[in-house]
Short mmCIF file of C-alpha atoms in Angstrom, two decimals:
data_model
loop_
_atom_site.label_atom_id
_atom_site.label_comp_id
_atom_site.label_asym_id
_atom_site.label_seq_id
_atom_site.Cartn_x
_atom_site.Cartn_y
_atom_site.Cartn_z
CA MET N 131 -120.88 -122.65 -12.09
CA LEU N 132 -118.17 -120.14 -11.21
CA LEU N 133 -116.18 -123.01 -9.72
CA LEU N 134 -117.00 -125.75 -12.22
CA ILE N 135 -116.50 -123.94 -15.56
CA PRO N 136 -112.83 -123.04 -14.92
CA THR N 137 -112.23 -126.52 -13.50
CA ILE N 138 -113.97 -128.93 -15.88
CA GLY N 139 -115.14 -126.73 -18.76
CA THR N 140 -118.50 -125.53 -20.06
CA ARG N 141 -119.67 -128.82 -21.59
CA LEU N 142 -119.08 -130.94 -18.51
CA THR N 143 -120.54 -128.22 -16.28
CA PHE N 144 -123.87 -128.27 -18.13
CA PHE N 145 -123.80 -132.07 -18.21
CA THR N 146 -123.14 -132.22 -14.46
CA PHE N 147 -126.10 -129.96 -13.70
CA ALA N 148 -128.31 -131.96 -16.07
CA VAL N 149 -127.42 -135.21 -14.29
CA ILE N 150 -128.01 -133.63 -10.87
CA LEU N 151 -131.43 -132.27 -11.89
CA LEU N 152 -132.48 -135.59 -13.41
CA ALA N 153 -131.22 -137.54 -10.38
CA VAL N 154 -133.11 -135.27 -7.96
CA SER N 155 -136.27 -135.57 -10.05
CA LEU N 156 -135.98 -139.36 -10.13
CA GLY N 157 -135.38 -139.41 -6.37
CA GLY N 158 -138.59 -137.50 -5.77
CA LEU N 159 -140.46 -139.75 -8.19
CA PHE N 160 -139.21 -142.87 -6.37
CA LEU N 161 -140.71 -141.49 -3.17
CA THR N 162 -144.14 -140.95 -4.70
CA HIS N 163 -144.46 -143.24 -7.75
CA PRO N 164 -141.75 -145.93 -7.63
CA ARG N 165 -143.00 -147.81 -10.70
CA ARG N 166 -142.98 -144.72 -12.87
CA ALA N 167 -139.53 -143.83 -11.54
CA TRP N 168 -138.09 -147.16 -12.74
CA ALA N 169 -139.44 -146.40 -16.20
CA TYR N 170 -137.47 -143.15 -16.33
CA THR N 171 -134.23 -144.53 -14.85
CA PRO N 172 -132.81 -145.50 -18.30
CA MET N 173 -132.86 -141.79 -19.17
CA LEU N 174 -130.27 -141.11 -16.49
CA LEU N 175 -128.15 -144.08 -17.53
CA GLY N 176 -128.46 -143.07 -21.17
CA LEU N 177 -127.36 -139.51 -20.43
CA VAL N 178 -124.27 -140.74 -18.60
CA GLY N 179 -123.54 -143.20 -21.41
CA LEU N 180 -123.82 -140.52 -24.08
CA ASN N 181 -121.29 -138.36 -22.27
CA LEU N 182 -118.86 -141.25 -21.83
CA TRP N 183 -119.00 -142.73 -25.34
CA TRP N 184 -120.29 -140.00 -27.65
CA PRO N 185 -117.35 -137.97 -28.96
CA ALA N 186 -117.60 -134.33 -28.05
CA GLY N 187 -117.65 -131.90 -30.95
CA PRO N 188 -115.87 -128.56 -30.92
CA ILE N 189 -117.19 -125.92 -28.56
CA LYS N 190 -117.28 -123.48 -31.45
CA ALA N 191 -116.71 -124.76 -34.97
CA SER N 192 -114.49 -122.42 -36.99
CA PRO N 193 -112.74 -122.86 -40.35
CA GLY N 194 -109.21 -124.13 -39.82
CA LEU N 195 -109.72 -125.02 -36.15
CA VAL N 196 -106.85 -127.22 -34.94
CA TYR N 197 -107.14 -126.73 -31.18
CA GLU N 198 -109.50 -125.21 -28.64
CA THR N 199 -109.56 -125.00 -24.89
CA GLU N 200 -111.05 -123.03 -22.05
CA SER N 201 -109.09 -121.24 -19.37
CA SER N 202 -110.14 -119.31 -16.31
CA TYR N 203 -110.04 -116.15 -18.42
CA ASN N 204 -110.79 -117.03 -22.04
CA TYR N 205 -112.16 -119.43 -24.59
CA ILE N 206 -109.07 -120.07 -26.74
CA GLN N 207 -108.89 -121.18 -30.37
CA VAL N 208 -105.91 -121.96 -32.59
CA LEU N 209 -106.72 -121.67 -36.30
CA GLN N 210 -104.45 -122.80 -39.12
CA GLN N 211 -104.78 -121.67 -42.72
CA SER N 212 -102.83 -122.09 -45.94
CA ASP N 213 -101.28 -118.93 -47.32
CA GLY N 214 -102.02 -120.08 -50.87
CA GLN N 215 -98.33 -120.33 -51.74
CA GLY N 216 -97.42 -123.66 -50.18
CA GLY N 217 -97.03 -122.25 -46.68
CA TRP N 218 -99.27 -121.88 -43.66
CA TRP N 219 -99.91 -119.68 -40.67
CA ARG N 220 -101.54 -120.08 -37.27
CA GLY N 221 -103.67 -117.54 -35.51
CA LEU N 222 -104.81 -117.17 -31.90
CA GLN N 223 -108.42 -116.15 -31.38
CA LEU N 224 -110.16 -115.53 -28.07
CA ASN N 225 -113.77 -115.66 -26.95
CA GLU N 226 -116.03 -114.23 -29.69
CA GLY N 227 -113.20 -114.37 -32.22
CA GLN N 228 -113.03 -110.62 -32.81
CA GLY N 229 -109.53 -110.22 -34.19
CA VAL N 230 -106.39 -112.33 -34.14
CA HIS N 231 -104.19 -111.89 -31.07
CA SER N 232 -101.06 -113.75 -32.17
CA VAL N 233 -99.74 -115.13 -35.45
CA TYR N 234 -97.11 -117.79 -36.13
CA SER N 235 -95.96 -118.22 -39.71
CA PRO N 236 -92.57 -119.98 -40.01
CA THR N 237 -93.04 -120.47 -43.76
CA TYR N 238 -93.49 -116.73 -44.41
CA PHE N 239 -90.59 -115.48 -46.55
CA ASP N 240 -89.82 -112.61 -44.14
CA TYR N 241 -90.11 -114.75 -40.97
CA PRO N 242 -90.19 -113.84 -38.08
CA LEU N 243 -92.22 -110.99 -39.57
CA VAL N 244 -95.89 -111.83 -40.01
CA ASP N 245 -97.12 -108.89 -42.11
CA GLY N 246 -99.30 -107.58 -39.28
CA VAL N 247 -99.47 -104.95 -36.57
CA TRP N 248 -96.96 -106.89 -34.45
CA ASP N 249 -94.19 -106.13 -36.97
CA TYR N 250 -94.52 -102.39 -36.42
CA PHE N 251 -93.61 -102.70 -32.74
CA LEU N 252 -90.08 -103.48 -33.99
CA ILE N 253 -89.66 -99.99 -35.39
CA ILE N 254 -90.89 -97.86 -32.48
CA PRO N 255 -87.45 -97.23 -30.86
CA TYR N 256 -86.56 -95.06 -33.86
CA PHE N 257 -88.82 -92.25 -32.72
CA ASN N 258 -85.93 -91.36 -30.40
CA ASN N 259 -83.53 -88.54 -31.14
CA PRO N 260 -81.01 -89.43 -33.87
CA PRO N 261 -78.70 -91.09 -34.33
CA TYR N 262 -80.44 -94.15 -32.89
CA THR N 263 -79.24 -97.62 -33.90
CA GLU N 264 -80.51 -101.14 -33.33
CA SER N 265 -77.62 -101.90 -30.96
CA GLN N 266 -79.21 -99.52 -28.44
CA VAL N 267 -82.18 -101.88 -27.95
CA LYS N 268 -81.01 -104.06 -25.07
CA ARG N 269 -84.11 -105.04 -23.08
CA VAL N 270 -87.80 -105.27 -23.97
CA LEU N 271 -91.06 -105.71 -22.05
CA VAL N 272 -94.26 -106.92 -23.71
CA ILE N 273 -97.47 -106.42 -21.71
CA GLY N 274 -100.17 -108.64 -23.19
CA SER N 275 -97.70 -110.99 -24.83
CA ALA N 276 -100.38 -113.56 -25.78
CA ALA N 277 -98.70 -116.38 -27.74
CA GLY N 278 -95.44 -114.50 -28.24
CA THR N 279 -95.55 -112.89 -31.70
CA ILE N 280 -93.83 -109.65 -30.65
CA SER N 281 -91.17 -111.33 -28.52
CA LYS N 282 -90.40 -113.80 -31.33
CA ALA N 283 -89.94 -110.94 -33.80
CA TYR N 284 -87.67 -108.99 -31.44
CA SER N 285 -85.61 -112.13 -30.76
CA GLY N 286 -85.24 -112.87 -34.45
CA ILE N 287 -84.18 -109.36 -35.44
CA TYR N 288 -82.42 -107.86 -32.42
CA GLY N 289 -80.86 -111.12 -31.25
CA PRO N 290 -81.12 -112.90 -27.89
CA ILE N 291 -81.70 -109.76 -25.83
CA PRO N 292 -83.60 -110.22 -22.53
CA ILE N 293 -87.34 -109.98 -23.12
CA ASP N 294 -90.03 -110.14 -20.46
CA GLY N 295 -93.50 -111.10 -21.63
CA VAL N 296 -96.46 -110.54 -19.32
CA GLU N 297 -99.67 -112.45 -20.01
CA ILE N 298 -102.37 -112.75 -17.36
CA ASP N 299 -103.81 -116.01 -18.75
CA PRO N 300 -101.69 -119.14 -18.10
CA GLY N 301 -103.85 -120.97 -20.64
CA ILE N 302 -102.71 -118.63 -23.40
CA ILE N 303 -99.08 -119.07 -22.33
CA LYS N 304 -99.44 -122.85 -22.59
CA VAL N 305 -101.00 -122.53 -26.06
CA GLY N 306 -98.16 -120.23 -27.09
CA GLN N 307 -95.59 -122.80 -26.02
CA ASP N 308 -97.39 -125.75 -27.63
CA TRP N 309 -98.68 -124.20 -30.86
CA PHE N 310 -96.70 -121.01 -31.53
CA ASP N 311 -93.16 -122.16 -30.68
CA MET N 312 -92.89 -119.66 -27.84
CA THR N 313 -89.72 -121.31 -26.57
CA GLU N 314 -87.00 -118.67 -27.03
CA PRO N 315 -84.46 -119.01 -24.18
CA ASN N 316 -84.07 -115.23 -23.91
CA VAL N 317 -87.82 -114.74 -23.31
CA THR N 318 -89.24 -114.98 -19.80
CA VAL N 319 -93.03 -115.12 -19.66
CA HIS N 320 -94.82 -114.08 -16.48
CA ALA N 321 -98.41 -115.18 -15.78
CA GLN N 322 -99.33 -111.89 -14.15
CA ASP N 323 -101.32 -108.73 -14.61
CA GLY N 324 -99.23 -106.15 -16.44
CA ARG N 325 -99.61 -103.43 -13.86
CA TYR N 326 -98.83 -105.79 -11.00
CA PHE N 327 -95.65 -106.82 -12.82
CA LEU N 328 -94.56 -103.20 -13.23
CA ALA N 329 -95.22 -102.46 -9.57
CA ASN N 330 -92.97 -105.32 -8.49
CA THR N 331 -90.09 -105.43 -10.98
CA PRO N 332 -86.88 -103.43 -10.47
CA GLN N 333 -86.00 -103.75 -14.17
CA THR N 334 -85.99 -100.89 -16.64
CA PHE N 335 -86.49 -101.31 -20.37
CA ASP N 336 -85.61 -99.68 -23.68
CA VAL N 337 -88.92 -100.68 -25.24
CA ILE N 338 -92.29 -101.42 -23.64
CA ALA N 339 -94.94 -102.80 -25.98
CA VAL N 340 -98.54 -102.90 -24.72
CA ASP N 341 -100.80 -105.23 -26.69
CA ALA N 342 -103.29 -106.00 -23.93
CA TYR N 343 -106.30 -104.15 -25.34
CA ARG N 344 -108.88 -106.58 -26.74
CA PRO N 345 -112.01 -104.54 -27.55
CA PRO N 346 -114.58 -104.53 -26.24
CA TYR N 347 -112.67 -105.85 -23.22
CA ILE N 348 -110.07 -103.24 -22.33
CA PRO N 349 -108.89 -103.42 -18.70
CA PHE N 350 -109.37 -99.87 -17.47
CA HIS N 351 -106.39 -100.02 -15.09
CA LEU N 352 -104.08 -100.37 -18.11
CA THR N 353 -105.34 -97.09 -19.61
CA THR N 354 -104.82 -94.56 -16.82
CA ARG N 355 -102.33 -91.80 -16.10
CA GLU N 356 -101.07 -93.77 -13.11
CA PHE N 357 -100.40 -96.82 -15.32
CA PHE N 358 -98.45 -94.76 -17.84
CA GLN N 359 -96.50 -93.18 -15.00
CA GLU N 360 -95.46 -96.71 -13.97
CA ILE N 361 -94.34 -97.30 -17.55
CA TYR N 362 -92.42 -94.01 -17.62
CA ASP N 363 -90.62 -94.97 -14.41
CA HIS N 364 -89.58 -98.32 -15.92
CA LEU N 365 -88.15 -96.91 -19.15
CA ASN N 366 -84.47 -96.20 -19.65
CA GLU N 367 -83.47 -92.66 -20.58
CA ASP N 368 -84.07 -93.25 -24.30
CA GLY N 369 -87.04 -95.51 -23.66
CA VAL N 370 -90.17 -95.68 -25.77
CA VAL N 371 -93.62 -97.20 -25.26
CA ALA N 372 -96.25 -98.15 -27.83
CA ILE N 373 -99.81 -99.37 -27.36
CA ASN N 374 -101.97 -101.10 -29.96
CA ALA N 375 -105.50 -99.71 -30.02
CA GLY N 376 -108.51 -100.08 -32.28
CA ARG N 377 -110.39 -97.47 -34.31
CA THR N 378 -112.55 -97.09 -37.39
CA SER N 379 -111.46 -95.32 -40.55
CA THR N 380 -113.05 -92.10 -39.28
CA ASP N 381 -113.39 -92.46 -35.50
CA TYR N 382 -110.22 -91.98 -33.47
CA SER N 383 -111.95 -91.36 -30.14
CA LEU N 384 -110.24 -94.25 -28.36
CA ILE N 385 -106.86 -93.33 -29.86
CA GLU N 386 -107.32 -89.72 -28.74
CA ALA N 387 -108.40 -90.69 -25.22
CA LEU N 388 -105.46 -93.04 -24.71
CA GLY N 389 -103.01 -90.66 -26.35
CA GLY N 390 -104.30 -87.75 -24.29
CA THR N 391 -103.71 -89.78 -21.14
CA MET N 392 -100.16 -90.56 -22.27
CA GLN N 393 -99.59 -86.84 -22.91
CA ALA N 394 -100.15 -86.26 -19.20
CA VAL N 395 -96.94 -88.24 -18.57
CA PHE N 396 -94.77 -88.18 -21.73
CA PRO N 397 -93.41 -85.13 -23.57
CA ASN N 398 -94.34 -86.35 -27.07
CA VAL N 399 -96.99 -88.76 -28.34
CA TYR N 400 -97.24 -90.01 -31.93
CA VAL N 401 -99.74 -92.14 -33.83
CA MET N 402 -98.87 -94.64 -36.56
CA ASP N 403 -101.89 -95.92 -38.48
CA MET N 404 -101.72 -99.55 -39.53
CA PRO N 405 -102.72 -100.42 -43.12
CA ASP N 406 -106.43 -101.31 -43.18
CA TYR N 407 -106.49 -102.73 -46.74
CA GLY N 408 -109.81 -101.07 -47.50
CA SER N 409 -111.54 -102.11 -44.28
CA SER N 410 -113.52 -99.60 -42.25
CA LEU N 411 -111.95 -101.04 -39.08
CA GLY N 412 -108.30 -100.68 -38.19
CA ASN N 413 -105.58 -100.31 -35.60
CA SER N 414 -103.06 -97.67 -34.69
CA LEU N 415 -99.96 -97.69 -32.56
CA VAL N 416 -99.86 -94.85 -30.04
CA ILE N 417 -96.20 -94.18 -29.33
CA ALA N 418 -94.60 -92.06 -26.60
CA THR N 419 -90.95 -91.21 -25.96
CA LYS N 420 -89.38 -90.53 -22.58
CA GLN N 421 -87.18 -87.79 -24.01
CA PRO N 422 -88.52 -84.73 -25.83
CA THR N 423 -88.48 -85.64 -29.53
CA ASN N 424 -89.93 -84.52 -32.85
CA ILE N 425 -91.70 -86.38 -35.61
CA ASP N 426 -88.85 -85.96 -38.10
CA ASN N 427 -86.64 -88.21 -35.97
CA PHE N 428 -88.32 -91.34 -37.26
CA ALA N 429 -87.43 -90.92 -40.92
CA ARG N 430 -83.90 -89.78 -40.06
CA ASN N 431 -83.32 -92.90 -37.93
CA VAL N 432 -84.87 -95.55 -40.19
CA THR N 433 -83.51 -94.31 -43.52
CA PRO N 434 -79.97 -95.66 -42.93
CA LEU N 435 -81.09 -99.02 -41.45
CA GLN N 436 -79.22 -101.96 -43.00
CA ASN N 437 -80.91 -104.96 -41.36
CA PRO N 438 -83.01 -106.37 -44.25
CA LEU N 439 -86.00 -107.28 -42.08
CA LEU N 440 -85.99 -103.96 -40.26
CA ARG N 441 -85.68 -102.35 -43.67
CA VAL N 442 -88.92 -104.10 -44.71
CA VAL N 443 -90.79 -102.75 -41.68
CA ALA N 444 -89.23 -99.31 -42.05
CA ASP N 445 -90.32 -99.02 -45.68
CA ARG N 446 -93.85 -100.11 -44.80
CA SER N 447 -93.94 -97.66 -41.90
CA LEU N 448 -92.84 -94.73 -44.04
CA ASN N 449 -95.80 -95.46 -46.31
CA THR N 450 -98.29 -95.26 -43.45
CA ARG N 451 -99.79 -92.17 -41.85
CA ILE N 452 -97.59 -91.04 -38.95
CA TRP N 453 -98.59 -87.94 -37.02
CA GLU N 454 -98.06 -86.22 -33.71
CA LEU N 455 -101.19 -86.23 -31.58
CA PRO N 456 -102.50 -82.70 -30.92
CA PRO N 457 -103.04 -81.81 -27.24
CA GLN N 458 -106.07 -83.59 -25.78
CA GLU N 459 -108.16 -82.53 -22.81
CA PHE N 460 -109.49 -85.75 -21.31
CA VAL N 461 -107.23 -87.94 -19.17
CA PHE N 462 -108.11 -91.39 -17.82
CA THR N 463 -107.23 -91.76 -14.13
CA ASP N 464 -107.52 -94.55 -11.60
CA ASP N 465 -110.39 -92.57 -10.09
CA LYS N 466 -112.20 -91.99 -13.39
CA ALA N 467 -111.54 -94.09 -16.49
CA PRO N 468 -114.74 -94.45 -18.55
CA VAL N 469 -113.01 -96.51 -21.22
CA GLU N 470 -116.12 -98.68 -21.67
CA GLN N 471 -118.19 -95.62 -22.52
CA VAL N 472 -115.66 -94.55 -25.14
CA ILE N 473 -115.65 -98.02 -26.70
CA HIS N 474 -119.44 -98.40 -26.62
CA SER N 475 -119.88 -94.99 -28.25
CA LEU N 476 -117.35 -95.94 -30.93
CA ILE N 477 -119.20 -99.20 -31.61
CA PHE N 478 -122.62 -97.52 -31.76
CA ARG N 479 -121.38 -94.84 -34.14
CA TYR N 480 -119.86 -97.52 -36.35
CA LEU N 481 -123.05 -99.60 -36.38
CA LEU N 482 -125.14 -96.52 -37.16
CA GLY N 483 -122.82 -95.61 -40.00
CA GLY N 484 -121.49 -92.49 -38.35
#
């Protein structure tokens, strides 16, 4: 199965094993009771015929499903919905469908903004010491680029600056190109693990965005002090990194664990809570600067922004909760990174209403 599922998909894998089992059973029956075996032979032919001529339904029916596929890493869905105002948007969902991992909405009035967490990555450079202007953003790295929402937004607002997107799943990259218009000439997408890419690239960046955490599946090696040291080493002098991490409205244990690990490398770590619109589940950006900074820098840098789309994100950001993370004790390391335990505890507390 480990070979067949990535090669021919789940449906054909189960069908193949069903045919093999039925064929072996018929073979044994021919050896002992040939007449009875002939009576069951049409079952095998019928099974093959059903697979050839019966149209396959979706693997997982979902409202708005326009495309689905399986890759070596994920079950991938593309969903399309009307926005209720004559426009539409597409979303990328993976596996169980917990959360949307990319959005494409060319009819949105603030395009390439999508009114989601991805927009806020555009504003993270302004945690640097003032005065900091948009012309200082010259190169960007996105780890966990998925179908390209962050890189599209940076291209649309900061211009055709070089952007490297790193996405481990080639299937997601293909979906991004086919369904999310991930075709910007200034964007280079690498089908690699994010940490492997950092270990092998000589490039440095002004902004590194990490959107590779997909609870409950967070790759531990992208949460450790050693990983954030790699990021630090690949940032320019005024570089900044932000990671997107999940939480509940009252439980910031994952945010604190990741932020505490970043504090072991970076001089200042900040948290920007995303709007949760009344939900008990939410996301926060955990932001770290390479230079020593203070929390007042952000407002001082974004207040004079003139770019109308950056102005939209800046105004939304100023209305969110932004705070400097207090010193934390626990640090994830390559030797010990119990990120699964942190996530499982968060989930259990949420389910138990704590």
